[in-house]
């Protein structure tokens, strides 16, 4: 999931459902991040990770 932080609140803006239990791998994380980074490339972005 990718969220937008607005005044100390996180709002989901893009996500992917995985057909497995457990943590996602790097390829699955990149699959979610790439479209969002392309759309928001004009803005200053900060990436915060949580597992």
GROMACS .gro file of N, CA, C and O in nm:
model
  204
    1UNK      N    1   0.084  -0.118   0.000
    1UNK     CA    2   0.000   0.000   0.000
    1UNK      C    3   0.089   0.124   0.000
    1UNK      O    4   0.192   0.129   0.066
    2UNK      N    5   0.045   0.223  -0.075
    2UNK     CA    6   0.110   0.354  -0.077
    2UNK      C    7   0.006   0.453  -0.023
    2UNK      O    8  -0.108   0.453  -0.067
    3UNK      N    9   0.050   0.535   0.072
    3UNK     CA   10  -0.041   0.630   0.134
    3UNK      C   11   0.012   0.771   0.121
    3UNK      O   12   0.132   0.794   0.106
    4UNK      N   13  -0.079   0.867   0.130
    4UNK     CA   14  -0.045   1.008   0.131
    4UNK      C   15  -0.062   1.058   0.273
    4UNK      O   16  -0.164   1.032   0.337
    5UNK      N   17   0.037   1.127   0.324
    5UNK     CA   18   0.033   1.179   0.460
    5UNK      C   19  -0.019   1.322   0.458
    5UNK      O   20   0.039   1.409   0.392
    6UNK      N   21  -0.129   1.346   0.530
    6UNK     CA   22  -0.190   1.478   0.537
    6UNK      C   23  -0.218   1.508   0.684
    6UNK      O   24  -0.301   1.441   0.746
    7UNK      N   25  -0.149   1.606   0.737
    7UNK     CA   26  -0.167   1.648   0.875
    7UNK      C   27  -0.169   1.530   0.973
    7UNK      O   28  -0.265   1.508   1.045
    8UNK      N   29  -0.065   1.452   0.972
    8UNK     CA   30  -0.046   1.338   1.063
    8UNK      C   31  -0.143   1.222   1.039
    8UNK      O   32  -0.155   1.133   1.121
    9UNK      N   33  -0.212   1.220   0.927
    9UNK     CA   34  -0.301   1.110   0.890
    9UNK      C   35  -0.255   1.051   0.757
    9UNK      O   36  -0.220   1.125   0.665
   10UNK      N   37  -0.257   0.920   0.747
   10UNK     CA   38  -0.218   0.853   0.623
   10UNK      C   39  -0.344   0.805   0.549
   10UNK      O   40  -0.428   0.736   0.607
   11UNK      N   41  -0.356   0.846   0.424
   11UNK     CA   42  -0.469   0.806   0.340
   11UNK      C   43  -0.418   0.717   0.227
   11UNK      O   44  -0.332   0.759   0.149
   12UNK      N   45  -0.469   0.594   0.217
   12UNK     CA   46  -0.423   0.504   0.110
   12UNK      C   47  -0.461   0.560  -0.027
   12UNK      O   48  -0.574   0.604  -0.048
   13UNK      N   49  -0.364   0.559  -0.120
   13UNK     CA   50  -0.392   0.607  -0.255
   13UNK      C   51  -0.369   0.499  -0.361
   13UNK      O   52  -0.418   0.511  -0.472
   14UNK      N   53  -0.296   0.392  -0.326
   14UNK     CA   54  -0.271   0.284  -0.422
   14UNK      C   55  -0.232   0.159  -0.345
   14UNK      O   56  -0.154   0.168  -0.250
   15UNK      N   57  -0.285   0.042  -0.386
   15UNK     CA   58  -0.250  -0.083  -0.319
   15UNK      C   59  -0.271  -0.200  -0.412
   15UNK      O   60  -0.336  -0.189  -0.515
   16UNK      N   61  -0.214  -0.311  -0.373
   16UNK     CA   62  -0.228  -0.437  -0.445
   16UNK      C   63  -0.255  -0.547  -0.343
   16UNK      O   64  -0.190  -0.553  -0.239
   17UNK      N   65  -0.352  -0.632  -0.373
   17UNK     CA   66  -0.380  -0.746  -0.287
   17UNK      C   67  -0.294  -0.863  -0.332
   17UNK      O   68  -0.287  -0.894  -0.451
   18UNK      N   69  -0.228  -0.926  -0.238
   18UNK     CA   70  -0.144  -1.042  -0.268
   18UNK      C   71  -0.221  -1.170  -0.239
   18UNK      O   72  -0.298  -1.175  -0.143
   19UNK      N   73  -0.200  -1.271  -0.321
   19UNK     CA   74  -0.270  -1.398  -0.300
   19UNK      C   75  -0.184  -1.494  -0.218
   19UNK      O   76  -0.172  -1.611  -0.251
   20UNK      N   77  -0.124  -1.440  -0.113
   20UNK     CA   78  -0.043  -1.520  -0.022
   20UNK      C   79  -0.044  -1.454   0.114
   20UNK      O   80  -0.081  -1.338   0.128
   21UNK      N   81  -0.003  -1.528   0.214
   21UNK     CA   82   0.012  -1.472   0.348
   21UNK      C   83   0.160  -1.443   0.370
   21UNK      O   84   0.246  -1.503   0.308
   22UNK      N   85   0.187  -1.349   0.458
   22UNK     CA   86   0.325  -1.318   0.488
   22UNK      C   87   0.371  -1.189   0.422
   22UNK      O   88   0.294  -1.117   0.361
   23UNK      N   89   0.499  -1.163   0.434
   23UNK     CA   90   0.556  -1.038   0.385
   23UNK      C   91   0.571  -1.037   0.233
   23UNK      O   92   0.584  -1.141   0.170
   24UNK      N   93   0.571  -0.917   0.178
   24UNK     CA   94   0.594  -0.900   0.035
   24UNK      C   95   0.744  -0.897   0.008
   24UNK      O   96   0.824  -0.863   0.095
   25UNK      N   97   0.782  -0.932  -0.114
   25UNK     CA   98   0.923  -0.928  -0.152
   25UNK      C   99   0.951  -0.798  -0.228
   25UNK      O  100   0.860  -0.718  -0.254
   26UNK      N  101   1.074  -0.777  -0.265
   26UNK     CA  102   1.114  -0.653  -0.332
   26UNK      C  103   1.039  -0.633  -0.463
   26UNK      O  104   0.993  -0.522  -0.492
   27UNK      N  105   1.023  -0.735  -0.543
   27UNK     CA  106   0.954  -0.722  -0.672
   27UNK      C  107   0.809  -0.678  -0.652
   27UNK      O  108   0.757  -0.593  -0.726
   28UNK      N  109   0.742  -0.732  -0.551
   28UNK     CA  110   0.603  -0.694  -0.523
   28UNK      C  111   0.594  -0.551  -0.472
   28UNK      O  112   0.502  -0.477  -0.509
   29UNK      N  113   0.691  -0.508  -0.394
   29UNK     CA  114   0.693  -0.371  -0.345
   29UNK      C  115   0.717  -0.273  -0.459
   29UNK      O  116   0.653  -0.168  -0.468
   30UNK      N  117   0.808  -0.308  -0.550
   30UNK     CA  118   0.835  -0.222  -0.665
   30UNK      C  119   0.714  -0.212  -0.756
   30UNK      O  120   0.687  -0.107  -0.814
   31UNK      N  121   0.637  -0.320  -0.767
   31UNK     CA  122   0.517  -0.322  -0.851
   31UNK      C  123   0.415  -0.219  -0.801
   31UNK      O  124   0.342  -0.160  -0.880
   32UNK      N  125   0.410  -0.196  -0.672
   32UNK     CA  126   0.318  -0.098  -0.615
   32UNK      C  127   0.376   0.043  -0.623
   32UNK      O  128   0.304   0.139  -0.650
   33UNK      N  129   0.505   0.056  -0.602
   33UNK     CA  130   0.567   0.189  -0.597
   33UNK      C  131   0.584   0.255  -0.733
   33UNK      O  132   0.568   0.377  -0.746
   34UNK      N  133   0.617   0.179  -0.835
   34UNK     CA  134   0.648   0.239  -0.967
   34UNK      C  135   0.538   0.327  -1.023
   34UNK      O  136   0.564   0.441  -1.065
   35UNK      N  137   0.412   0.281  -1.029
   35UNK     CA  138   0.307   0.368  -1.086
   35UNK      C  139   0.288   0.497  -1.007
   35UNK      O  140   0.265   0.603  -1.065
   36UNK      N  141   0.300   0.489  -0.876
   36UNK     CA  142   0.280   0.607  -0.792
   36UNK      C  143   0.395   0.705  -0.813
   36UNK      O  144   0.372   0.826  -0.825
   37UNK      N  145   0.516   0.656  -0.819
   37UNK     CA  146   0.631   0.744  -0.841
   37UNK      C  147   0.620   0.814  -0.976
   37UNK      O  148   0.647   0.933  -0.988
   38UNK      N  149   0.576   0.742  -1.078
   38UNK     CA  150   0.558   0.804  -1.211
   38UNK      C  151   0.454   0.916  -1.207
   38UNK      O  152   0.472   1.021  -1.267
   39UNK      N  153   0.343   0.892  -1.137
   39UNK     CA  154   0.237   0.992  -1.130
   39UNK      C  155   0.277   1.115  -1.048
   39UNK      O  156   0.233   1.226  -1.077
   40UNK      N  157   0.359   1.094  -0.947
   40UNK     CA  158   0.391   1.203  -0.856
   40UNK      C  159   0.535   1.253  -0.872
   40UNK      O  160   0.589   1.315  -0.781
   41UNK      N  161   0.595   1.230  -0.986
   41UNK     CA  162   0.737   1.266  -1.004
   41UNK      C  163   0.764   1.416  -0.995
   41UNK      O  164   0.875   1.457  -0.971
   42UNK      N  165   0.662   1.499  -1.012
   42UNK     CA  166   0.680   1.644  -1.002
   42UNK      C  167   0.686   1.692  -0.857
   42UNK      O  168   0.719   1.807  -0.831
   43UNK      N  169   0.650   1.607  -0.764
   43UNK     CA  170   0.642   1.646  -0.624
   43UNK      C  171   0.760   1.590  -0.545
   43UNK      O  172   0.820   1.489  -0.583
   44UNK      N  173   0.791   1.652  -0.435
   44UNK     CA  174   0.893   1.602  -0.345
   44UNK      C  175   0.835   1.484  -0.269
   44UNK      O  176   0.730   1.495  -0.205
   45UNK      N  177   0.900   1.369  -0.277
   45UNK     CA  178   0.849   1.247  -0.214
   45UNK      C  179   0.942   1.202  -0.102
   45UNK      O  180   1.063   1.221  -0.109
   46UNK      N  181   0.882   1.141  -0.002
   46UNK     CA  182   0.958   1.077   0.105
   46UNK      C  183   0.903   0.936   0.120
   46UNK      O  184   0.782   0.917   0.124
   47UNK      N  185   0.989   0.841   0.127
   47UNK     CA  186   0.948   0.701   0.139
   47UNK      C  187   0.972   0.655   0.282
   47UNK      O  188   1.082   0.665   0.334
   48UNK      N  189   0.865   0.607   0.346
   48UNK     CA  190   0.872   0.554   0.481
   48UNK      C  191   0.823   0.411   0.476
   48UNK      O  192   0.716   0.383   0.423
   49UNK      N  193   0.902   0.318   0.525
   49UNK     CA  194   0.867   0.177   0.518
   49UNK      C  195   0.823   0.122   0.652
   49UNK      O  196   0.868   0.164   0.756
   50UNK      N  197   0.730   0.029   0.646
   50UNK     CA  198   0.684  -0.043   0.764
   50UNK      C  199   0.651  -0.183   0.718
   50UNK      O  200   0.595  -0.203   0.612
   51UNK      N  201   0.688  -0.280   0.797
   51UNK     CA  202   0.659  -0.415   0.752
   51UNK      C  203   0.532  -0.469   0.809
   51UNK      O  204   0.468  -0.422   0.890
   0.00000   0.00000   0.00000
